[in-house]
mmCIF file of C-alpha atoms and ligand atoms in Angstrom:
data_model
loop_
_atom_site.group_PDB
_atom_site.id
_atom_site.type_symbol
_atom_site.label_atom_id
_atom_site.label_comp_id
_atom_site.label_asym_id
_atom_site.label_seq_id
_atom_site.Cartn_x
_atom_site.Cartn_y
_atom_site.Cartn_z
ATOM 1 C CA MET V 1213 0.221 0.199 -0.432
ATOM 2 C CA SER V 1214 1.545 2.763 -1.193
ATOM 3 C CA GLY V 1215 1.082 7.007 -0.165
ATOM 4 C CA PHE V 1216 0.212 8.665 -2.618
ATOM 5 C CA MET V 1217 -1.000 8.875 -6.467
ATOM 6 C CA ASP V 1218 -0.873 12.488 -7.986
ATOM 7 C CA LEU V 1219 -3.278 11.681 -11.480
ATOM 8 C CA ARG V 1220 -1.781 15.336 -13.094
ATOM 9 C CA ASP V 1221 -4.576 16.834 -15.510
ATOM 10 C CA LEU V 1222 -7.251 14.448 -16.710
ATOM 11 C CA ALA V 1223 -8.997 15.628 -19.937
ATOM 12 C CA GLY V 1224 -12.468 16.301 -20.891
ATOM 13 C CA ASP V 1225 -14.977 14.754 -18.052
ATOM 14 C CA VAL V 1226 -14.635 13.039 -15.078
ATOM 15 C CA VAL V 1227 -16.517 9.880 -13.762
ATOM 16 C CA ALA V 1228 -16.500 9.579 -10.455
ATOM 17 C CA PHE V 1229 -17.330 6.441 -8.037
ATOM 18 C CA GLY V 1230 -16.801 4.011 -5.069
ATOM 19 C CA GLY V 1231 -18.478 1.138 -3.570
ATOM 20 C CA ALA V 1232 -19.019 -0.692 -5.999
ATOM 21 C CA VAL V 1233 -19.304 -3.655 -3.461
ATOM 22 C CA SER V 1234 -19.181 -6.706 -6.145
ATOM 23 C CA ASN V 1235 -21.689 -5.722 -7.873
ATOM 24 C CA ALA V 1236 -21.025 -7.101 -12.042
ATOM 25 C CA HIS V 1237 -24.370 -5.730 -12.392
ATOM 26 C CA ALA V 1238 -24.044 -2.598 -11.874
ATOM 27 C CA ALA V 1239 -21.012 -2.079 -12.788
ATOM 28 C CA GLU V 1240 -21.884 -4.056 -16.131
ATOM 29 C CA ALA V 1241 -24.733 -0.663 -16.138
ATOM 30 C CA LEU V 1242 -22.153 1.918 -15.859
ATOM 31 C CA ILE V 1243 -20.000 1.346 -17.878
ATOM 32 C CA ALA V 1244 -23.100 0.419 -20.732
ATOM 33 C CA GLU V 1245 -24.419 3.919 -18.870
ATOM 34 C CA LEU V 1246 -21.671 6.012 -19.939
ATOM 35 C CA ALA V 1247 -20.908 4.744 -23.764
ATOM 36 C CA HIS V 1248 -24.552 5.383 -24.015
ATOM 37 C CA LEU V 1249 -23.369 9.242 -22.837
ATOM 38 C CA GLY V 1250 -20.217 8.883 -24.710
ATOM 39 C CA LEU V 1251 -18.241 8.720 -22.303
ATOM 40 C CA GLY V 1252 -17.611 4.857 -23.370
ATOM 41 C CA ALA V 1253 -13.284 6.686 -23.023
ATOM 42 C CA ALA V 1254 -13.635 8.449 -21.092
ATOM 43 C CA PRO V 1255 -11.504 8.778 -17.674
ATOM 44 C CA MET V 1256 -12.597 6.787 -13.832
ATOM 45 C CA VAL V 1257 -11.795 7.482 -10.636
ATOM 46 C CA SER V 1258 -12.884 5.324 -7.347
ATOM 47 C CA THR V 1259 -12.905 5.994 -4.180
ATOM 48 C CA GLY V 1260 -12.378 1.483 -3.682
ATOM 49 C CA ASP V 1261 -14.201 -0.468 -1.625
ATOM 50 C CA HIS V 1262 -15.308 -2.369 -5.211
ATOM 51 C CA CYS V 1263 -15.291 -6.149 -3.893
ATOM 52 C CA ALA V 1264 -18.187 -6.314 -0.559
ATOM 53 C CA TYR V 1265 -21.091 -7.521 0.152
ATOM 54 C CA CYS V 1266 -22.296 -9.031 -3.540
ATOM 55 C CA ALA V 1267 -21.834 -11.794 -4.975
ATOM 56 C CA GLU V 1268 -19.752 -11.066 -7.586
ATOM 57 C CA PRO V 1269 -16.013 -10.264 -6.125
ATOM 58 C CA ALA V 1270 -13.944 -11.191 -9.361
ATOM 59 C CA ARG V 1271 -15.981 -10.071 -12.036
ATOM 60 C CA THR V 1272 -16.537 -6.509 -11.053
ATOM 61 C CA LEU V 1273 -12.568 -5.498 -10.185
ATOM 62 C CA ALA V 1274 -12.670 -6.687 -13.950
ATOM 63 C CA LEU V 1275 -15.303 -5.846 -15.524
ATOM 64 C CA LEU V 1276 -13.569 -2.028 -13.542
ATOM 65 C CA ARG V 1277 -9.908 -2.099 -14.637
ATOM 66 C CA GLU V 1278 -10.916 -3.402 -18.041
ATOM 67 C CA ARG V 1279 -12.601 0.002 -17.886
ATOM 68 C CA GLY V 1280 -9.668 1.113 -17.092
ATOM 69 C CA MET V 1281 -10.536 3.158 -14.020
ATOM 70 C CA TRP V 1282 -7.574 4.991 -11.799
ATOM 71 C CA SER V 1283 -8.300 4.018 -7.508
ATOM 72 C CA ILE V 1284 -7.191 3.859 -4.376
ATOM 73 C CA ALA V 1285 -7.107 1.616 -1.741
ATOM 74 C CA GLY V 1286 -10.587 1.361 0.282
ATOM 75 C CA ASN V 1287 -11.012 -0.762 3.865
ATOM 76 C CA CYS V 1288 -11.911 -3.511 1.612
ATOM 77 C CA GLU V 1289 -9.080 -3.522 -0.311
ATOM 78 C CA GLU V 1290 -6.939 -2.732 2.458
ATOM 79 C CA SER V 1291 -8.645 -6.184 4.592
ATOM 80 C CA LEU V 1292 -8.654 -8.379 0.986
ATOM 81 C CA GLY V 1293 -5.606 -7.648 -0.474
ATOM 82 C CA ALA V 1294 -3.503 -9.372 3.177
ATOM 83 C CA GLY V 1295 -5.401 -11.136 3.704
ATOM 84 C CA ALA V 1296 -6.928 -9.770 6.905
ATOM 85 C CA GLY V 1297 -9.695 -11.702 8.462
ATOM 86 C CA ASP V 1298 -12.408 -9.032 8.393
ATOM 87 C CA CYS V 1299 -13.552 -5.565 6.201
ATOM 88 C CA GLY V 1300 -11.682 -3.727 8.334
ATOM 89 C CA CYS V 1301 -14.754 -0.770 8.257
ATOM 90 C CA GLY V 1302 -14.933 -0.751 12.320
ATOM 91 C CA PHE V 1303 -18.546 -2.129 13.296
ATOM 92 C CA ALA V 1304 -18.629 -1.900 17.270
ATOM 93 C CA THR V 1305 -19.437 -6.306 17.453
ATOM 94 C CA GLY V 1306 -22.733 -7.783 17.228
ATOM 95 C CA THR V 1307 -24.215 -4.989 14.412
ATOM 96 C CA ALA V 1308 -26.216 -6.202 11.726
ATOM 97 C CA CYS V 1309 -23.147 -4.844 9.388
ATOM 98 C CA ASP V 1310 -20.840 -7.062 11.401
ATOM 99 C CA LEU V 1311 -23.000 -9.944 11.380
ATOM 100 C CA ALA V 1312 -23.204 -9.980 7.638
ATOM 101 C CA SER V 1313 -19.580 -8.623 7.373
ATOM 102 C CA GLY V 1314 -19.173 -12.186 8.703
ATOM 103 C CA ALA V 1315 -19.952 -13.724 5.169
ATOM 104 C CA TRP V 1316 -19.515 -11.124 2.154
ATOM 105 C CA PHE V 1317 -16.187 -11.435 3.239
ATOM 106 C CA ALA V 1318 -15.336 -14.754 3.655
ATOM 107 C CA HIS V 1319 -17.064 -15.403 -0.342
ATOM 108 C CA ALA V 1320 -15.436 -12.226 -1.225
ATOM 109 C CA ALA V 1321 -11.666 -13.585 0.407
ATOM 110 C CA ALA V 1322 -11.938 -17.087 -1.236
ATOM 111 C CA ALA V 1323 -12.932 -15.541 -5.245
ATOM 112 C CA ILE V 1324 -10.313 -13.192 -5.390
ATOM 113 C CA PRO V 1325 -7.666 -14.527 -7.133
ATOM 114 C CA LEU V 1326 -3.608 -13.423 -5.678
ATOM 115 C CA GLU V 1327 -2.804 -11.410 -9.109
ATOM 116 C CA ALA V 1328 -6.172 -9.218 -7.768
ATOM 117 C CA ARG V 1329 -5.222 -9.441 -4.001
ATOM 118 C CA ASP V 1330 -1.502 -8.009 -5.279
ATOM 119 C CA TRP V 1331 -2.988 -5.107 -7.619
ATOM 120 C CA MET V 1332 -5.157 -4.010 -4.614
ATOM 121 C CA GLN V 1333 -2.416 -4.002 -2.437
ATOM 122 C CA GLY V 1334 -0.267 -1.543 -4.283
ATOM 123 C CA LEU V 1335 -2.954 1.164 -4.487
ATOM 124 C CA PRO V 1336 -2.475 3.771 -2.732
ATOM 125 C CA ARG V 1337 -4.593 5.233 0.067
ATOM 126 C CA LEU V 1338 -4.761 8.624 -1.324
ATOM 127 C CA ALA V 1339 -4.707 10.703 -5.240
ATOM 128 C CA ALA V 1340 -4.879 13.718 -6.463
ATOM 129 C CA PHE V 1341 -6.353 14.716 -9.954
ATOM 130 C CA ARG V 1342 -6.686 18.437 -11.926
ATOM 131 C CA ALA V 1343 -9.444 18.005 -13.976
ATOM 132 C CA HIS V 1344 -11.969 21.688 -15.551
ATOM 133 C CA GLY V 1345 -9.424 23.977 -13.485
ATOM 134 C CA ARG V 1346 -10.019 22.171 -10.249
ATOM 135 C CA ARG V 1347 -7.472 20.253 -8.181
ATOM 136 C CA TRP V 1348 -9.133 17.001 -6.444
ATOM 137 C CA GLY V 1349 -7.771 15.350 -3.550
ATOM 138 C CA VAL V 1350 -9.072 11.796 -3.171
ATOM 139 C CA LEU V 1351 -9.818 9.975 -0.080
ATOM 140 C CA HIS V 1352 -11.449 6.153 1.602
ATOM 141 C CA GLY V 1353 -13.455 7.174 4.220
ATOM 142 C CA GLY V 1354 -11.283 10.538 5.844
ATOM 143 C CA ALA V 1355 -7.876 11.492 5.356
ATOM 144 C CA SER V 1356 -7.818 10.678 9.025
ATOM 145 C CA ALA V 1357 -9.099 6.922 8.720
ATOM 146 C CA VAL V 1358 -9.417 5.336 6.199
ATOM 147 C CA ASN V 1359 -12.708 3.567 7.868
ATOM 148 C CA ARG V 1360 -13.278 7.081 8.858
ATOM 149 C CA TYR V 1361 -17.388 7.714 8.344
ATOM 150 C CA VAL V 1362 -17.952 10.678 7.643
ATOM 151 C CA TRP V 1363 -21.937 11.900 7.450
ATOM 152 C CA PRO V 1364 -23.941 15.105 5.456
ATOM 153 C CA THR V 1365 -24.875 15.606 8.741
ATOM 154 C CA ASP V 1366 -21.478 15.961 10.440
ATOM 155 C CA ASP V 1367 -20.202 19.644 12.178
ATOM 156 C CA ASP V 1368 -18.815 21.322 9.552
ATOM 157 C CA ALA V 1369 -15.248 21.220 11.775
ATOM 158 C CA VAL V 1370 -15.329 17.741 10.862
ATOM 159 C CA PHE V 1371 -14.903 18.482 7.296
ATOM 160 C CA ALA V 1372 -12.773 21.216 7.599
ATOM 161 C CA ALA V 1373 -10.068 18.747 9.757
ATOM 162 C CA GLU V 1374 -10.113 15.942 6.777
ATOM 163 C CA ILE V 1375 -9.301 18.441 4.694
ATOM 164 C CA ALA V 1376 -6.846 19.953 6.033
ATOM 165 C CA LEU V 1377 -5.216 17.129 7.136
ATOM 166 C CA LEU V 1378 -5.546 16.421 2.629
ATOM 167 C CA GLY V 1379 -3.965 18.551 1.987
ATOM 168 C CA ARG V 1380 -0.211 17.504 3.774
ATOM 169 C CA THR V 1381 0.077 14.540 1.789
ATOM 170 C CA VAL V 1382 -1.717 15.734 -1.314
ATOM 171 C CA GLY V 1383 -0.211 19.645 -1.819
ATOM 172 C CA PRO V 1384 -4.011 22.422 -2.389
ATOM 173 C CA VAL V 1385 -7.164 21.231 -3.687
ATOM 174 C CA ASP V 1386 -10.376 22.950 -4.382
ATOM 175 C CA ALA V 1387 -12.286 19.934 -3.814
ATOM 176 C CA VAL V 1388 -12.034 16.425 -1.945
ATOM 177 C CA LEU V 1389 -13.051 11.975 -4.150
ATOM 178 C CA ALA V 1390 -14.641 11.222 -0.640
ATOM 179 C CA GLY V 1391 -16.463 7.183 -0.435
ATOM 180 C CA HIS V 1392 -17.039 4.724 2.391
ATOM 181 C CA CYS V 1393 -19.603 6.179 4.345
ATOM 182 C CA GLY V 1394 -21.760 4.666 0.891
ATOM 183 C CA VAL V 1395 -24.516 8.444 1.416
ATOM 184 C CA PRO V 1396 -24.233 10.124 -1.663
ATOM 185 C CA PHE V 1397 -24.024 13.991 -1.012
ATOM 186 C CA ARG V 1398 -21.738 17.206 -1.716
ATOM 187 C CA ARG V 1399 -20.581 20.625 1.121
ATOM 188 C CA GLU V 1400 -19.079 23.328 0.609
ATOM 189 C CA VAL V 1401 -16.435 23.974 3.616
ATOM 190 C CA GLY V 1402 -13.989 27.279 3.186
ATOM 191 C CA GLY V 1403 -15.272 27.194 -0.197
ATOM 192 C CA ARG V 1404 -13.830 23.480 -1.197
ATOM 193 C CA LEU V 1405 -16.483 20.816 -1.777
ATOM 194 C CA TRP V 1406 -16.918 17.768 -0.021
ATOM 195 C CA LEU V 1407 -18.558 15.411 -2.157
ATOM 196 C CA ASN V 1408 -19.167 11.989 -1.684
ATOM 197 C CA THR V 1409 -21.031 10.259 -4.655
ATOM 198 C CA GLY V 1410 -22.373 7.514 -2.310
ATOM 199 C CA ALA V 1411 -21.856 3.367 -3.464
ATOM 200 C CA LEU V 1412 -22.309 2.057 -7.414
ATOM 201 C CA GLY V 1413 -22.845 -1.386 -6.178
ATOM 202 C CA MET V 1414 -25.643 -0.468 -3.006
ATOM 203 C CA PRO V 1415 -28.384 2.268 -3.038
ATOM 204 C CA PRO V 1416 -27.901 4.963 0.009
ATOM 205 C CA HIS V 1417 -30.858 3.617 2.143
ATOM 206 C CA ASP V 1418 -33.267 6.663 0.662
ATOM 207 C CA GLY V 1419 -35.766 3.613 -0.978
ATOM 208 C CA ASP V 1420 -34.727 4.516 -4.232
ATOM 209 C CA ARG V 1421 -33.105 1.078 -5.995
ATOM 210 C CA ARG V 1422 -30.851 3.553 -7.858
ATOM 211 C CA VAL V 1423 -27.218 3.205 -7.111
ATOM 212 C CA SER V 1424 -24.962 6.125 -7.484
ATOM 213 C CA TYR V 1425 -22.759 8.010 -9.186
ATOM 214 C CA ALA V 1426 -21.359 10.627 -10.118
ATOM 215 C CA ILE V 1427 -20.201 12.759 -13.121
ATOM 216 C CA ILE V 1428 -16.927 15.480 -12.790
ATOM 217 C CA ARG V 1429 -18.135 18.184 -15.947
ATOM 218 C CA ALA V 1430 -17.165 21.846 -17.252
ATOM 219 C CA GLY V 1431 -19.892 23.406 -15.087
ATOM 220 C CA GLY V 1432 -19.719 21.333 -12.234
ATOM 221 C CA VAL V 1433 -21.028 17.800 -10.418
ATOM 222 C CA GLU V 1434 -23.600 15.693 -11.873
ATOM 223 C CA MET V 1435 -24.739 13.360 -9.149
ATOM 224 C CA ARG V 1436 -26.402 10.438 -10.847
ATOM 225 C CA ARG V 1437 -28.517 7.873 -10.321
ATOM 226 C CA LEU V 1438 -28.418 4.378 -11.845
ATOM 227 C CA GLY V 1439 -31.029 1.048 -12.834
ATOM 228 C CA TYR V 1440 -29.864 -1.797 -12.729
ATOM 229 C CA ASP V 1441 -30.158 -5.424 -13.258
ATOM 230 C CA TRP V 1442 -30.977 -5.859 -9.331
ATOM 231 C CA ARG V 1443 -32.513 -8.739 -9.613
ATOM 232 C CA GLY V 1444 -29.305 -10.815 -11.558
ATOM 233 C CA ALA V 1445 -27.747 -9.462 -8.773
ATOM 234 C CA GLN V 1446 -29.952 -10.321 -5.462
ATOM 235 C CA ALA V 1447 -30.518 -13.443 -7.192
ATOM 236 C CA GLY V 1448 -26.874 -14.850 -7.343
ATOM 237 C CA MET V 1449 -26.471 -13.002 -4.134
ATOM 238 C CA ARG V 1450 -28.742 -15.724 -2.607
ATOM 239 C CA SER V 1451 -27.225 -18.512 -4.620
ATOM 240 C CA ALA V 1452 -24.309 -17.565 -2.898
ATOM 241 C CA GLY V 1453 -25.501 -17.395 0.610
ATOM 242 C CA LEU V 1454 -25.517 -13.928 0.656
ATOM 243 C CA VAL V 1455 -28.328 -13.213 2.323
ATOM 244 C CA GLN V 1456 -28.108 -11.305 5.438
ATOM 245 C CA GLY V 1457 -30.087 -8.226 4.530
ATOM 246 C CA TYR V 1458 -28.326 -6.620 1.471
ATOM 247 C CA ASP V 1459 -30.408 -8.854 -0.670
ATOM 248 C CA VAL V 1460 -33.085 -7.189 -0.072
ATOM 249 C CA CYS V 1461 -31.974 -3.716 -0.268
ATOM 250 C CA LEU V 1462 -31.136 -4.442 -3.655
ATOM 251 C CA GLU V 1463 -34.992 -4.629 -3.927
ATOM 252 C CA THR V 1464 -36.249 -2.397 -1.346
ATOM 253 C CA GLY V 1465 -33.205 0.681 -1.339
ATOM 254 C CA TRP V 1466 -32.650 0.329 2.331
ATOM 255 C CA TRP V 1467 -30.749 -0.939 4.058
ATOM 256 C CA PRO V 1468 -29.825 -3.795 6.697
ATOM 257 C CA SER V 1469 -27.048 -1.591 9.155
ATOM 258 C CA GLU V 1470 -29.378 1.632 10.388
ATOM 259 C CA ASP V 1471 -27.850 1.277 13.633
ATOM 260 C CA ILE V 1472 -24.039 2.662 12.323
ATOM 261 C CA LEU V 1473 -26.634 5.951 10.986
ATOM 262 C CA PRO V 1474 -26.398 9.245 12.712
ATOM 263 C CA ALA V 1475 -29.968 8.819 14.165
ATOM 264 C CA ALA V 1476 -31.227 12.057 12.049
ATOM 265 C CA LEU V 1477 -30.273 9.589 8.839
ATOM 266 C CA ARG V 1478 -32.467 6.439 10.208
ATOM 267 C CA ARG V 1479 -35.518 5.947 8.276
ATOM 268 C CA ALA V 1480 -37.278 6.063 11.547
ATOM 269 C CA PRO V 1481 -35.391 8.413 14.072
ATOM 270 C CA ALA V 1482 -34.719 6.381 17.772
ATOM 271 C CA ARG V 1483 -37.324 8.778 20.159
ATOM 272 C CA ALA V 1484 -37.047 8.895 23.243
ATOM 273 C CA VAL V 1485 -39.008 6.510 26.015
ATOM 274 C CA SER V 1486 -41.079 8.163 28.893
ATOM 275 C CA GLY V 1487 -42.352 7.514 31.699
HETATM 276 FE FE1 FE2 G 543 -15.390 1.128 3.005
#
């Protein structure tokens, strides 16, 4: 795992995404949509976590690599590349994510070829690129920790601190491309943009089963939702025994793991019990 990769100037529009999470059907749909949009050769930058909850880690990774994506390492690449025993998300023992990750991590670890593990180990933790006149820094969860959850509900100070820390390694940036938390959002802090594209392979807990990515265009960032063959992805998960809740999420658009979310982002915020 190296520290930092500078991609320099990327020409034209840039496709930004993260969290393909072994969802090869979604990866295929993205590649097809980009071709349809005339972006079949556009640069693609990913924040990592290519292999996680769904059934096809090897095929997902192969599709995205063949398409020529640039990527940093997510916690999933760090753990799978190192042959670790879990995904490194840092979930508390007994949470829904902790229980689900045991199943998918074992599935992914068994399915990924040695060459792909070596590729994962060679990924940098941070990156930078320039597109349409702005310099972007790329990180997974945070600059302070690969598995840090930075939520749209966090205070400005959280973003400012992470951006400052990122700058120590990559130099000054106008914008940050982030992943890990799975919620697509954008935030302006101190004149800098923080963009999380959400996950390409899992919908963002809003009841809409479409997944998400972004296109960095000359006129600004376009955040997009993507429909795909979720039934095919779901059937593959069920055939593989990946039935801990994320298989249902592909259909409903609601996560099984609400316990990791800040209260304000939950479907049913906890109410105080009186009397
Ligand atoms: Fe992650």
